Amino acid sequence: MRLEKKSPCKVNLMLNILGKRTDGFHKLETVMQPVNLYDELTFERGGNGIKLSCSEKSLPVDSKNLVFRAAEKFLQTTTISGGVKIHLEKKIPLAAGLGGGSGNAATTLLAMNELFDSALPSKTIATIAESLGSDIPFFLQNKPALATGRGEKIQPIENFPALIGKAFLLIHPGFGISTPWAYQNLARFPEALNGKAGRAKELVEKLRTKNLAGAAGTFYNSLEAPALDKFPILALFQNFLRENGALAALMSGSGSTTFAICENVSSAESLVEKFKSKFGENCWAAIVPI
Ligand code: C5P
């Protein structure tokens, strides 16, 4: 049996950090939105252990890879002795703040359960997901969500009326940002480190109306403080996007991707043309209908 799965990504419409916890993680509230841009994963039962291959040669294919770890934890938890062959075709940029790796891990857990006759109840899959990374539970349900805790406590939300028919323009600058680096460097920005709770709910309420313009000023990401300080080009990107028709522009997650929300696909197409004539063709860009 062979399974082919699409593994999506996300942007954070809001990422409000509420302080550092005693376990080293940060308390936060975030509004996460699925993005229909996919890596592709194929799974085949057989052999012994886990054999992972990947189109992206810079990624490890052993237990340093989240796909490998998700498959390994699944097999350990079930005590199944069979093996699996997995191939990951990478399309989502790495270290981009888009949750590509977390999405891959969630997709792997769900696919393994399908491949091995629903050996685990969904509650156990959720526990494994949470143990592998803060963003992974979000991808098990893959609907807009308000997430709290360290990002693993998920409240699903119906599709936002303000975003219906709109389009994302995603721009990756050609360099990545390490998530641990971004969190560690928040310490230099006490205001960003200790945000006031409630901003995520405020954004959710605004996005429940059809008036995106009314919500535009509420989009916020605490991790921009260290990231835009180190990489000021990301601030220039945002200003340019806003000045040239984007309804909102923000860094996603710990960066380095900037996303703009555009009225529709054709306005995103003309915006990306303007962007490339200003900043050059070297950036990776994708237009994704919402
Ligand atoms: O949970 P995940 O493995 O994705 O986190 C990667 C790193 O990001 C953590 O090791 C930690 O440094 C940082 N992090 C954090 N607070 C969070 C989520 C992540 O400090 N809520």
PDB file of C-alpha atoms and ligand atoms in Angstrom:
ATOM      1  CA  MET A   1       0.000   0.000   0.000  1.00  0.00           C
ATOM      2  CA  ARG A   2       1.285   3.434  -0.993  1.00  0.00           C
ATOM      3  CA  LEU A   3      -0.079   6.744   0.334  1.00  0.00           C
ATOM      4  CA  GLU A   4       0.480  10.177  -1.194  1.00  0.00           C
ATOM      5  CA  LYS A   5      -0.173  13.142   1.098  1.00  0.00           C
ATOM      6  CA  LYS A   6      -0.001  16.902   0.715  1.00  0.00           C
ATOM      7  CA  SER A   7       1.600  18.629   3.683  1.00  0.00           C
ATOM      8  CA  PRO A   8       0.448  22.258   4.079  1.00  0.00           C
ATOM      9  CA  CYS A   9       1.969  25.271   5.810  1.00  0.00           C
ATOM     10  CA  LYS A  10       0.660  28.224   7.847  1.00  0.00           C
ATOM     11  CA  VAL A  11       1.089  31.878   8.609  1.00  0.00           C
ATOM     12  CA  ASN A  12       0.629  33.541  12.003  1.00  0.00           C
ATOM     13  CA  LEU A  13      -1.795  36.443  11.611  1.00  0.00           C
ATOM     14  CA  MET A  14      -0.956  37.315  15.234  1.00  0.00           C
ATOM     15  CA  LEU A  15       1.920  36.076  17.397  1.00  0.00           C
ATOM     16  CA  ASN A  16       1.816  37.736  20.801  1.00  0.00           C
ATOM     17  CA  ILE A  17       4.430  36.529  23.302  1.00  0.00           C
ATOM     18  CA  LEU A  18       3.343  36.816  26.914  1.00  0.00           C
ATOM     19  CA  GLY A  19       6.643  36.146  28.714  1.00  0.00           C
ATOM     20  CA  LYS A  20       9.197  33.427  29.297  1.00  0.00           C
ATOM     21  CA  ARG A  21       8.205  30.244  31.164  1.00  0.00           C
ATOM     22  CA  THR A  22      10.318  28.384  33.681  1.00  0.00           C
ATOM     23  CA  ASP A  23      10.758  25.458  31.222  1.00  0.00           C
ATOM     24  CA  GLY A  24      12.527  27.764  28.724  1.00  0.00           C
ATOM     25  CA  PHE A  25       9.578  27.983  26.315  1.00  0.00           C
ATOM     26  CA  HIS A  26       7.568  31.177  25.885  1.00  0.00           C
ATOM     27  CA  LYS A  27       3.930  31.656  26.759  1.00  0.00           C
ATOM     28  CA  LEU A  28       2.049  32.992  23.774  1.00  0.00           C
ATOM     29  CA  GLU A  29      -1.268  33.561  22.019  1.00  0.00           C
ATOM     30  CA  THR A  30      -1.318  33.180  18.263  1.00  0.00           C
ATOM     31  CA  VAL A  31      -3.821  33.174  15.408  1.00  0.00           C
ATOM     32  CA  MET A  32      -2.801  30.554  12.861  1.00  0.00           C
ATOM     33  CA  GLN A  33      -4.107  30.372   9.319  1.00  0.00           C
ATOM     34  CA  PRO A  34      -3.547  27.360   7.012  1.00  0.00           C
ATOM     35  CA  VAL A  35      -1.910  28.156   3.683  1.00  0.00           C
ATOM     36  CA  ASN A  36      -2.578  25.894   0.700  1.00  0.00           C
ATOM     37  CA  LEU A  37       1.037  25.569  -0.326  1.00  0.00           C
ATOM     38  CA  TYR A  38       2.305  22.029   0.020  1.00  0.00           C
ATOM     39  CA  ASP A  39       5.236  19.688   0.421  1.00  0.00           C
ATOM     40  CA  GLU A  40       4.499  16.189  -0.854  1.00  0.00           C
ATOM     41  CA  LEU A  41       5.011  13.042   1.179  1.00  0.00           C
ATOM     42  CA  THR A  42       4.730   9.423   0.028  1.00  0.00           C
ATOM     43  CA  PHE A  43       4.578   6.452   2.374  1.00  0.00           C
ATOM     44  CA  GLU A  44       4.996   2.762   1.613  1.00  0.00           C
ATOM     45  CA  ARG A  45       4.792  -0.058   4.115  1.00  0.00           C
ATOM     46  CA  GLY A  46       7.538  -2.655   4.042  1.00  0.00           C
ATOM     47  CA  GLY A  47      11.065  -3.581   5.054  1.00  0.00           C
ATOM     48  CA  ASN A  48      12.484  -2.941   8.470  1.00  0.00           C
ATOM     49  CA  GLY A  49      12.664   0.383  10.300  1.00  0.00           C
ATOM     50  CA  ILE A  50      12.307   3.799   8.655  1.00  0.00           C
ATOM     51  CA  LYS A  51      13.909   4.697   5.329  1.00  0.00           C
ATOM     52  CA  LEU A  52      13.536   8.403   4.571  1.00  0.00           C
ATOM     53  CA  SER A  53      14.594  10.187   1.381  1.00  0.00           C
ATOM     54  CA  CYS A  54      14.228  13.876   0.610  1.00  0.00           C
ATOM     55  CA  SER A  55      14.461  16.116  -2.467  1.00  0.00           C
ATOM     56  CA  GLU A  56      16.197  18.795  -0.362  1.00  0.00           C
ATOM     57  CA  LYS A  57      19.757  17.577   0.123  1.00  0.00           C
ATOM     58  CA  SER A  58      20.533  19.992   2.983  1.00  0.00           C
ATOM     59  CA  LEU A  59      17.939  18.248   5.190  1.00  0.00           C
ATOM     60  CA  PRO A  60      19.009  15.267   7.333  1.00  0.00           C
ATOM     61  CA  VAL A  61      17.188  11.986   6.678  1.00  0.00           C
ATOM     62  CA  ASP A  62      17.837  10.443  10.105  1.00  0.00           C
ATOM     63  CA  SER A  63      16.365  11.123  13.549  1.00  0.00           C
ATOM     64  CA  LYS A  64      17.263  14.826  13.178  1.00  0.00           C
ATOM     65  CA  ASN A  65      14.406  15.063  10.676  1.00  0.00           C
ATOM     66  CA  LEU A  66      10.916  15.613  12.158  1.00  0.00           C
ATOM     67  CA  VAL A  67       9.365  13.216   9.627  1.00  0.00           C
ATOM     68  CA  PHE A  68      11.708  10.459  10.786  1.00  0.00           C
ATOM     69  CA  ARG A  69      11.030  11.257  14.442  1.00  0.00           C
ATOM     70  CA  ALA A  70       7.245  11.266  13.923  1.00  0.00           C
ATOM     71  CA  ALA A  71       7.362   7.863  12.154  1.00  0.00           C
ATOM     72  CA  GLU A  72       9.727   6.480  14.805  1.00  0.00           C
ATOM     73  CA  LYS A  73       7.545   7.617  17.705  1.00  0.00           C
ATOM     74  CA  PHE A  74       4.479   6.190  15.983  1.00  0.00           C
ATOM     75  CA  LEU A  75       6.105   2.768  15.560  1.00  0.00           C
ATOM     76  CA  GLN A  76       7.497   2.776  19.116  1.00  0.00           C
ATOM     77  CA  THR A  77       4.095   3.665  20.575  1.00  0.00           C
ATOM     78  CA  THR A  78       2.293   0.930  18.639  1.00  0.00           C
ATOM     79  CA  THR A  79       5.128  -1.632  19.063  1.00  0.00           C
ATOM     80  CA  ILE A  80       4.542  -2.605  15.421  1.00  0.00           C
ATOM     81  CA  SER A  81       7.588  -4.414  14.070  1.00  0.00           C
ATOM     82  CA  GLY A  82       7.004  -3.471  10.378  1.00  0.00           C
ATOM     83  CA  GLY A  83       8.899  -0.777   8.523  1.00  0.00           C
ATOM     84  CA  VAL A  84       8.096   2.143   6.246  1.00  0.00           C
ATOM     85  CA  LYS A  85       9.661   3.907   3.274  1.00  0.00           C
ATOM     86  CA  ILE A  86       9.001   7.662   3.150  1.00  0.00           C
ATOM     87  CA  HIS A  87       9.869  10.260   0.515  1.00  0.00           C
ATOM     88  CA  LEU A  88       9.594  14.014   1.175  1.00  0.00           C
ATOM     89  CA  GLU A  89       9.392  16.346  -1.817  1.00  0.00           C
ATOM     90  CA  LYS A  90      10.122  19.788  -0.394  1.00  0.00           C
ATOM     91  CA  LYS A  91       8.377  22.840  -1.903  1.00  0.00           C
ATOM     92  CA  ILE A  92       7.955  25.019   1.204  1.00  0.00           C
ATOM     93  CA  PRO A  93      11.077  27.042   2.079  1.00  0.00           C
ATOM     94  CA  LEU A  94      13.106  26.009   5.146  1.00  0.00           C
ATOM     95  CA  ALA A  95      13.500  28.051   8.375  1.00  0.00           C
ATOM     96  CA  ALA A  96      10.837  30.314   6.929  1.00  0.00           C
ATOM     97  CA  GLY A  97       8.287  30.726   9.747  1.00  0.00           C
ATOM     98  CA  LEU A  98       5.751  28.796   7.653  1.00  0.00           C
ATOM     99  CA  GLY A  99       5.757  25.641   9.775  1.00  0.00           C
ATOM    100  CA  GLY A 100       6.755  23.395   6.870  1.00  0.00           C
ATOM    101  CA  GLY A 101       8.600  20.895   9.085  1.00  0.00           C
ATOM    102  CA  SER A 102       5.810  20.865  11.679  1.00  0.00           C
ATOM    103  CA  GLY A 103       3.261  20.218   8.912  1.00  0.00           C
ATOM    104  CA  ASN A 104       5.425  17.339   7.633  1.00  0.00           C
ATOM    105  CA  ALA A 105       5.468  15.777  11.119  1.00  0.00           C
ATOM    106  CA  ALA A 106       1.681  16.043  11.546  1.00  0.00           C
ATOM    107  CA  THR A 107       1.080  14.651   8.046  1.00  0.00           C
ATOM    108  CA  THR A 108       3.424  11.751   8.847  1.00  0.00           C
ATOM    109  CA  LEU A 109       1.575  10.874  12.074  1.00  0.00           C
ATOM    110  CA  LEU A 110      -1.800  10.873  10.290  1.00  0.00           C
ATOM    111  CA  ALA A 111      -0.474   8.912   7.295  1.00  0.00           C
ATOM    112  CA  MET A 112       1.258   6.312   9.494  1.00  0.00           C
ATOM    113  CA  ASN A 113      -2.012   5.732  11.326  1.00  0.00           C
ATOM    114  CA  GLU A 114      -3.790   5.249   8.010  1.00  0.00           C
ATOM    115  CA  LEU A 115      -1.055   2.917   6.749  1.00  0.00           C
ATOM    116  CA  PHE A 116      -1.054   0.823   9.940  1.00  0.00           C
ATOM    117  CA  ASP A 117      -4.821   0.249  10.246  1.00  0.00           C
ATOM    118  CA  SER A 118      -5.628   3.061  12.728  1.00  0.00           C
ATOM    119  CA  ALA A 119      -3.385   1.498  15.350  1.00  0.00           C
ATOM    120  CA  LEU A 120      -3.563   4.584  17.583  1.00  0.00           C
ATOM    121  CA  PRO A 121      -6.562   6.622  18.793  1.00  0.00           C
ATOM    122  CA  SER A 122      -6.540  10.306  17.811  1.00  0.00           C
ATOM    123  CA  LYS A 123      -5.826  11.298  21.424  1.00  0.00           C
ATOM    124  CA  THR A 124      -2.520   9.398  21.353  1.00  0.00           C
ATOM    125  CA  ILE A 125      -1.639  10.949  17.967  1.00  0.00           C
ATOM    126  CA  ALA A 126      -2.289  14.378  19.542  1.00  0.00           C
ATOM    127  CA  THR A 127      -0.019  13.583  22.510  1.00  0.00           C
ATOM    128  CA  ILE A 128       2.803  12.484  20.193  1.00  0.00           C
ATOM    129  CA  ALA A 129       2.326  15.623  18.056  1.00  0.00           C
ATOM    130  CA  GLU A 130       2.614  17.871  21.104  1.00  0.00           C
ATOM    131  CA  SER A 131       5.774  16.107  22.285  1.00  0.00           C
ATOM    132  CA  LEU A 132       7.451  16.624  18.889  1.00  0.00           C
ATOM    133  CA  GLY A 133       6.932  20.403  18.591  1.00  0.00           C
ATOM    134  CA  SER A 134       4.740  23.338  19.598  1.00  0.00           C
ATOM    135  CA  ASP A 135       3.222  23.939  16.118  1.00  0.00           C
ATOM    136  CA  ILE A 136       2.473  20.318  15.252  1.00  0.00           C
ATOM    137  CA  PRO A 137      -0.986  19.969  16.934  1.00  0.00           C
ATOM    138  CA  PHE A 138      -2.259  22.836  14.744  1.00  0.00           C
ATOM    139  CA  PHE A 139      -1.523  20.822  11.592  1.00  0.00           C
ATOM    140  CA  LEU A 140      -3.486  17.791  12.839  1.00  0.00           C
ATOM    141  CA  GLN A 141      -6.680  19.806  12.399  1.00  0.00           C
ATOM    142  CA  ASN A 142      -5.465  22.312   9.773  1.00  0.00           C
ATOM    143  CA  LYS A 143      -8.215  24.897  10.240  1.00  0.00           C
ATOM    144  CA  PRO A 144      -7.771  28.517  11.351  1.00  0.00           C
ATOM    145  CA  ALA A 145      -7.089  28.429  15.088  1.00  0.00           C
ATOM    146  CA  LEU A 146      -6.334  30.425  18.170  1.00  0.00           C
ATOM    147  CA  ALA A 147      -3.404  28.725  19.904  1.00  0.00           C
ATOM    148  CA  THR A 148      -2.184  29.297  23.453  1.00  0.00           C
ATOM    149  CA  GLY A 149       0.229  27.707  25.934  1.00  0.00           C
ATOM    150  CA  ARG A 150       3.496  27.336  24.041  1.00  0.00           C
ATOM    151  CA  GLY A 151       1.412  27.096  20.859  1.00  0.00           C
ATOM    152  CA  GLU A 152       0.133  23.547  21.347  1.00  0.00           C
ATOM    153  CA  LYS A 153      -3.315  24.314  22.824  1.00  0.00           C
ATOM    154  CA  ILE A 154      -5.597  24.682  19.821  1.00  0.00           C
ATOM    155  CA  GLN A 155      -9.054  26.235  19.547  1.00  0.00           C
ATOM    156  CA  PRO A 156     -10.284  25.794  15.950  1.00  0.00           C
ATOM    157  CA  ILE A 157     -12.094  28.758  14.390  1.00  0.00           C
ATOM    158  CA  GLU A 158     -14.437  28.853  11.366  1.00  0.00           C
ATOM    159  CA  ASN A 159     -12.923  30.394   8.201  1.00  0.00           C
ATOM    160  CA  PHE A 160     -12.563  34.142   8.679  1.00  0.00           C
ATOM    161  CA  PRO A 161     -15.152  36.125   6.655  1.00  0.00           C
ATOM    162  CA  ALA A 162     -12.634  38.997   6.277  1.00  0.00           C
ATOM    163  CA  LEU A 163     -10.262  36.711   4.338  1.00  0.00           C
ATOM    164  CA  ILE A 164     -12.715  35.041   1.943  1.00  0.00           C
ATOM    165  CA  GLY A 165     -11.670  35.602  -1.699  1.00  0.00           C
ATOM    166  CA  LYS A 166      -8.399  37.268  -0.683  1.00  0.00           C
ATOM    167  CA  ALA A 167      -4.915  35.995  -1.607  1.00  0.00           C
ATOM    168  CA  PHE A 168      -1.614  35.606   0.205  1.00  0.00           C
ATOM    169  CA  LEU A 169       1.586  36.823  -1.339  1.00  0.00           C
ATOM    170  CA  LEU A 170       4.456  35.051   0.453  1.00  0.00           C
ATOM    171  CA  ILE A 171       7.984  36.378   0.115  1.00  0.00           C
ATOM    172  CA  HIS A 172      11.058  34.546   1.342  1.00  0.00           C
ATOM    173  CA  PRO A 173      14.214  36.688   1.285  1.00  0.00           C
ATOM    174  CA  GLY A 174      16.659  33.863   0.497  1.00  0.00           C
ATOM    175  CA  PHE A 175      17.952  33.462   4.062  1.00  0.00           C
ATOM    176  CA  GLY A 176      16.325  31.624   6.962  1.00  0.00           C
ATOM    177  CA  ILE A 177      15.942  32.617  10.629  1.00  0.00           C
ATOM    178  CA  SER A 178      16.477  30.069  13.383  1.00  0.00           C
ATOM    179  CA  THR A 179      13.475  29.812  15.720  1.00  0.00           C
ATOM    180  CA  PRO A 180      15.564  29.343  18.919  1.00  0.00           C
ATOM    181  CA  TRP A 181      17.644  32.408  17.906  1.00  0.00           C
ATOM    182  CA  ALA A 182      14.520  34.570  17.498  1.00  0.00           C
ATOM    183  CA  TYR A 183      13.097  33.513  20.882  1.00  0.00           C
ATOM    184  CA  GLN A 184      16.433  33.938  22.696  1.00  0.00           C
ATOM    185  CA  ASN A 185      16.906  37.431  21.273  1.00  0.00           C
ATOM    186  CA  LEU A 186      13.499  38.567  22.483  1.00  0.00           C
ATOM    187  CA  ALA A 187      15.248  39.116  25.822  1.00  0.00           C
ATOM    188  CA  ARG A 188      16.730  42.314  24.331  1.00  0.00           C
ATOM    189  CA  PHE A 189      13.213  43.671  23.676  1.00  0.00           C
ATOM    190  CA  PRO A 190      11.309  43.558  26.997  1.00  0.00           C
ATOM    191  CA  GLU A 191       8.143  45.079  25.538  1.00  0.00           C
ATOM    192  CA  ALA A 192       7.958  42.437  22.814  1.00  0.00           C
ATOM    193  CA  LEU A 193       8.831  39.679  25.314  1.00  0.00           C
ATOM    194  CA  ASN A 194       6.057  40.629  27.738  1.00  0.00           C
ATOM    195  CA  GLY A 195       3.030  41.334  25.546  1.00  0.00           C
ATOM    196  CA  LYS A 196      -0.385  42.022  27.014  1.00  0.00           C
ATOM    197  CA  ALA A 197      -2.876  39.136  26.635  1.00  0.00           C
ATOM    198  CA  GLY A 198      -6.012  39.726  24.568  1.00  0.00           C
ATOM    199  CA  ARG A 199      -4.609  40.882  21.234  1.00  0.00           C
ATOM    200  CA  ALA A 200      -5.233  37.516  19.558  1.00  0.00           C
ATOM    201  CA  LYS A 201      -8.935  37.510  20.537  1.00  0.00           C
ATOM    202  CA  GLU A 202      -9.233  41.104  19.367  1.00  0.00           C
ATOM    203  CA  LEU A 203      -7.906  40.137  15.924  1.00  0.00           C
ATOM    204  CA  VAL A 204     -10.186  37.083  15.764  1.00  0.00           C
ATOM    205  CA  GLU A 205     -13.240  39.286  16.462  1.00  0.00           C
ATOM    206  CA  LYS A 206     -12.210  41.781  13.778  1.00  0.00           C
ATOM    207  CA  LEU A 207     -11.627  39.035  11.193  1.00  0.00           C
ATOM    208  CA  ARG A 208     -15.111  37.679  11.897  1.00  0.00           C
ATOM    209  CA  THR A 209     -16.526  40.778  10.194  1.00  0.00           C
ATOM    210  CA  LYS A 210     -16.052  41.248   6.444  1.00  0.00           C
ATOM    211  CA  ASN A 211     -14.020  44.389   7.019  1.00  0.00           C
ATOM    212  CA  LEU A 212     -10.350  43.466   6.598  1.00  0.00           C
ATOM    213  CA  ALA A 213      -9.315  47.139   6.489  1.00  0.00           C
ATOM    214  CA  GLY A 214     -10.656  47.483  10.038  1.00  0.00           C
ATOM    215  CA  ALA A 215      -8.384  44.642  11.201  1.00  0.00           C
ATOM    216  CA  ALA A 216      -5.236  45.704   9.339  1.00  0.00           C
ATOM    217  CA  GLY A 217      -3.788  47.695  12.259  1.00  0.00           C
ATOM    218  CA  THR A 218      -4.272  44.752  14.646  1.00  0.00           C
ATOM    219  CA  PHE A 219      -1.911  42.265  12.922  1.00  0.00           C
ATOM    220  CA  TYR A 220       1.160  41.877  15.153  1.00  0.00           C
ATOM    221  CA  ASN A 221       4.166  39.602  15.658  1.00  0.00           C
ATOM    222  CA  SER A 222       6.406  39.976  18.763  1.00  0.00           C
ATOM    223  CA  LEU A 223       9.255  38.118  17.028  1.00  0.00           C
ATOM    224  CA  GLU A 224       9.595  40.952  14.529  1.00  0.00           C
ATOM    225  CA  ALA A 225      11.465  42.881  17.235  1.00  0.00           C
ATOM    226  CA  PRO A 226      14.656  40.778  17.045  1.00  0.00           C
ATOM    227  CA  ALA A 227      14.182  39.694  13.408  1.00  0.00           C
ATOM    228  CA  LEU A 228      13.657  43.154  11.857  1.00  0.00           C
ATOM    229  CA  ASP A 229      16.431  44.565  14.040  1.00  0.00           C
ATOM    230  CA  LYS A 230      18.905  42.056  12.584  1.00  0.00           C
ATOM    231  CA  PHE A 231      17.440  42.043   9.053  1.00  0.00           C
ATOM    232  CA  PRO A 232      16.087  45.566   8.338  1.00  0.00           C
ATOM    233  CA  ILE A 233      15.334  44.543   4.739  1.00  0.00           C
ATOM    234  CA  LEU A 234      12.288  42.720   6.136  1.00  0.00           C
ATOM    235  CA  ALA A 235      10.895  46.043   7.396  1.00  0.00           C
ATOM    236  CA  LEU A 236      11.519  47.576   3.955  1.00  0.00           C
ATOM    237  CA  PHE A 237       9.616  44.661   2.356  1.00  0.00           C
ATOM    238  CA  GLN A 238       6.591  45.272   4.601  1.00  0.00           C
ATOM    239  CA  ASN A 239       6.508  49.015   3.998  1.00  0.00           C
ATOM    240  CA  PHE A 240       6.799  48.519   0.251  1.00  0.00           C
ATOM    241  CA  LEU A 241       4.011  45.931   0.220  1.00  0.00           C
ATOM    242  CA  ARG A 242       1.670  48.162   2.231  1.00  0.00           C
ATOM    243  CA  GLU A 243       2.446  51.232   0.124  1.00  0.00           C
ATOM    244  CA  ASN A 244       1.722  49.269  -3.033  1.00  0.00           C
ATOM    245  CA  GLY A 245      -1.695  47.885  -2.257  1.00  0.00           C
ATOM    246  CA  ALA A 246      -1.329  45.086   0.330  1.00  0.00           C
ATOM    247  CA  LEU A 247      -4.225  45.148   2.804  1.00  0.00           C
ATOM    248  CA  ALA A 248      -1.847  43.869   5.535  1.00  0.00           C
ATOM    249  CA  ALA A 249       1.782  42.736   5.675  1.00  0.00           C
ATOM    250  CA  LEU A 250       3.606  40.932   8.481  1.00  0.00           C
ATOM    251  CA  MET A 251       6.412  38.487   9.188  1.00  0.00           C
ATOM    252  CA  SER A 252       5.166  34.934   9.808  1.00  0.00           C
ATOM    253  CA  GLY A 253       6.294  33.001  12.901  1.00  0.00           C
ATOM    254  CA  SER A 254       9.989  33.466  13.624  1.00  0.00           C
ATOM    255  CA  GLY A 255      10.573  34.497   9.996  1.00  0.00           C
ATOM    256  CA  SER A 256      12.039  34.925   7.544  1.00  0.00           C
ATOM    257  CA  THR A 257       8.904  34.892   5.350  1.00  0.00           C
ATOM    258  CA  THR A 258       6.888  38.073   4.958  1.00  0.00           C
ATOM    259  CA  PHE A 259       3.257  37.640   3.947  1.00  0.00           C
ATOM    260  CA  ALA A 260       0.972  40.212   2.395  1.00  0.00           C
ATOM    261  CA  ILE A 261      -2.801  39.880   2.163  1.00  0.00           C
ATOM    262  CA  CYS A 262      -4.080  41.090  -1.196  1.00  0.00           C
ATOM    263  CA  GLU A 263      -7.610  41.834  -2.436  1.00  0.00           C
ATOM    264  CA  ASN A 264      -7.454  38.883  -4.862  1.00  0.00           C
ATOM    265  CA  VAL A 265      -5.031  36.783  -6.938  1.00  0.00           C
ATOM    266  CA  SER A 266      -4.702  39.337  -9.739  1.00  0.00           C
ATOM    267  CA  SER A 267      -3.803  42.180  -7.350  1.00  0.00           C
ATOM    268  CA  ALA A 268      -1.228  39.831  -5.742  1.00  0.00           C
ATOM    269  CA  GLU A 269       0.203  39.213  -9.243  1.00  0.00           C
ATOM    270  CA  SER A 270       0.658  42.894  -9.964  1.00  0.00           C
ATOM    271  CA  LEU A 271       2.107  43.462  -6.463  1.00  0.00           C
ATOM    272  CA  VAL A 272       4.723  40.717  -6.898  1.00  0.00           C
ATOM    273  CA  GLU A 273       5.780  42.229 -10.230  1.00  0.00           C
ATOM    274  CA  LYS A 274       6.315  45.621  -8.597  1.00  0.00           C
ATOM    275  CA  PHE A 275       8.101  43.944  -5.689  1.00  0.00           C
ATOM    276  CA  LYS A 276      10.512  42.118  -7.983  1.00  0.00           C
ATOM    277  CA  SER A 277      11.299  45.192 -10.032  1.00  0.00           C
ATOM    278  CA  LYS A 278      12.183  46.975  -6.775  1.00  0.00           C
ATOM    279  CA  PHE A 279      14.022  44.207  -4.859  1.00  0.00           C
ATOM    280  CA  GLY A 280      15.226  41.946  -7.698  1.00  0.00           C
ATOM    281  CA  GLU A 281      14.324  38.451  -8.839  1.00  0.00           C
ATOM    282  CA  ASN A 282      16.296  36.606  -6.136  1.00  0.00           C
ATOM    283  CA  CYS A 283      13.518  36.363  -3.562  1.00  0.00           C
ATOM    284  CA  TRP A 284      11.261  33.314  -3.567  1.00  0.00           C
ATOM    285  CA  ALA A 285       7.606  34.360  -3.958  1.00  0.00           C
ATOM    286  CA  ALA A 286       4.315  32.472  -4.036  1.00  0.00           C
ATOM    287  CA  ILE A 287       0.717  33.572  -4.513  1.00  0.00           C
ATOM    288  CA  VAL A 288      -1.838  31.432  -2.702  1.00  0.00           C
ATOM    289  CA  PRO A 289      -5.624  32.012  -2.830  1.00  0.00           C
ATOM    290  CA  ILE A 290      -7.235  31.968   0.636  1.00  0.00           C
TER     291      ILE A 290
HETATM  292  O1  C5P B   1       8.402  23.579  19.927  1.00  0.00           O
HETATM  293  P1  C5P B   1       9.434  23.754  18.887  1.00  0.00           P
HETATM  294  O2  C5P B   1      10.386  22.591  18.818  1.00  0.00           O
HETATM  295  O3  C5P B   1       8.909  24.120  17.550  1.00  0.00           O
HETATM  296  O4  C5P B   1      10.315  25.000  19.354  1.00  0.00           O
HETATM  297  C1  C5P B   1      11.557  25.304  18.785  1.00  0.00           C
HETATM  298  C2  C5P B   1      12.266  26.272  19.715  1.00  0.00           C
HETATM  299  O5  C5P B   1      11.601  27.534  19.711  1.00  0.00           O
HETATM  300  C3  C5P B   1      12.293  25.855  21.169  1.00  0.00           C
HETATM  301  O6  C5P B   1      13.394  25.041  21.449  1.00  0.00           O
HETATM  302  C4  C5P B   1      12.393  27.180  21.886  1.00  0.00           C
HETATM  303  O7  C5P B   1      13.710  27.668  21.818  1.00  0.00           O
HETATM  304  C5  C5P B   1      11.560  28.095  21.001  1.00  0.00           C
HETATM  305  N1  C5P B   1      10.164  28.242  21.447  1.00  0.00           N
HETATM  306  C6  C5P B   1       9.892  28.984  22.589  1.00  0.00           C
HETATM  307  N2  C5P B   1       8.587  29.152  22.992  1.00  0.00           N
HETATM  308  C7  C5P B   1       7.581  28.628  22.278  1.00  0.00           C
HETATM  309  C8  C5P B   1       7.834  27.880  21.112  1.00  0.00           C
HETATM  310  C9  C5P B   1       9.145  27.719  20.724  1.00  0.00           C
HETATM  311  O8  C5P B   1      10.808  29.491  23.252  1.00  0.00           O
HETATM  312  N3  C5P B   1       6.327  28.828  22.688  1.00  0.00           N
END
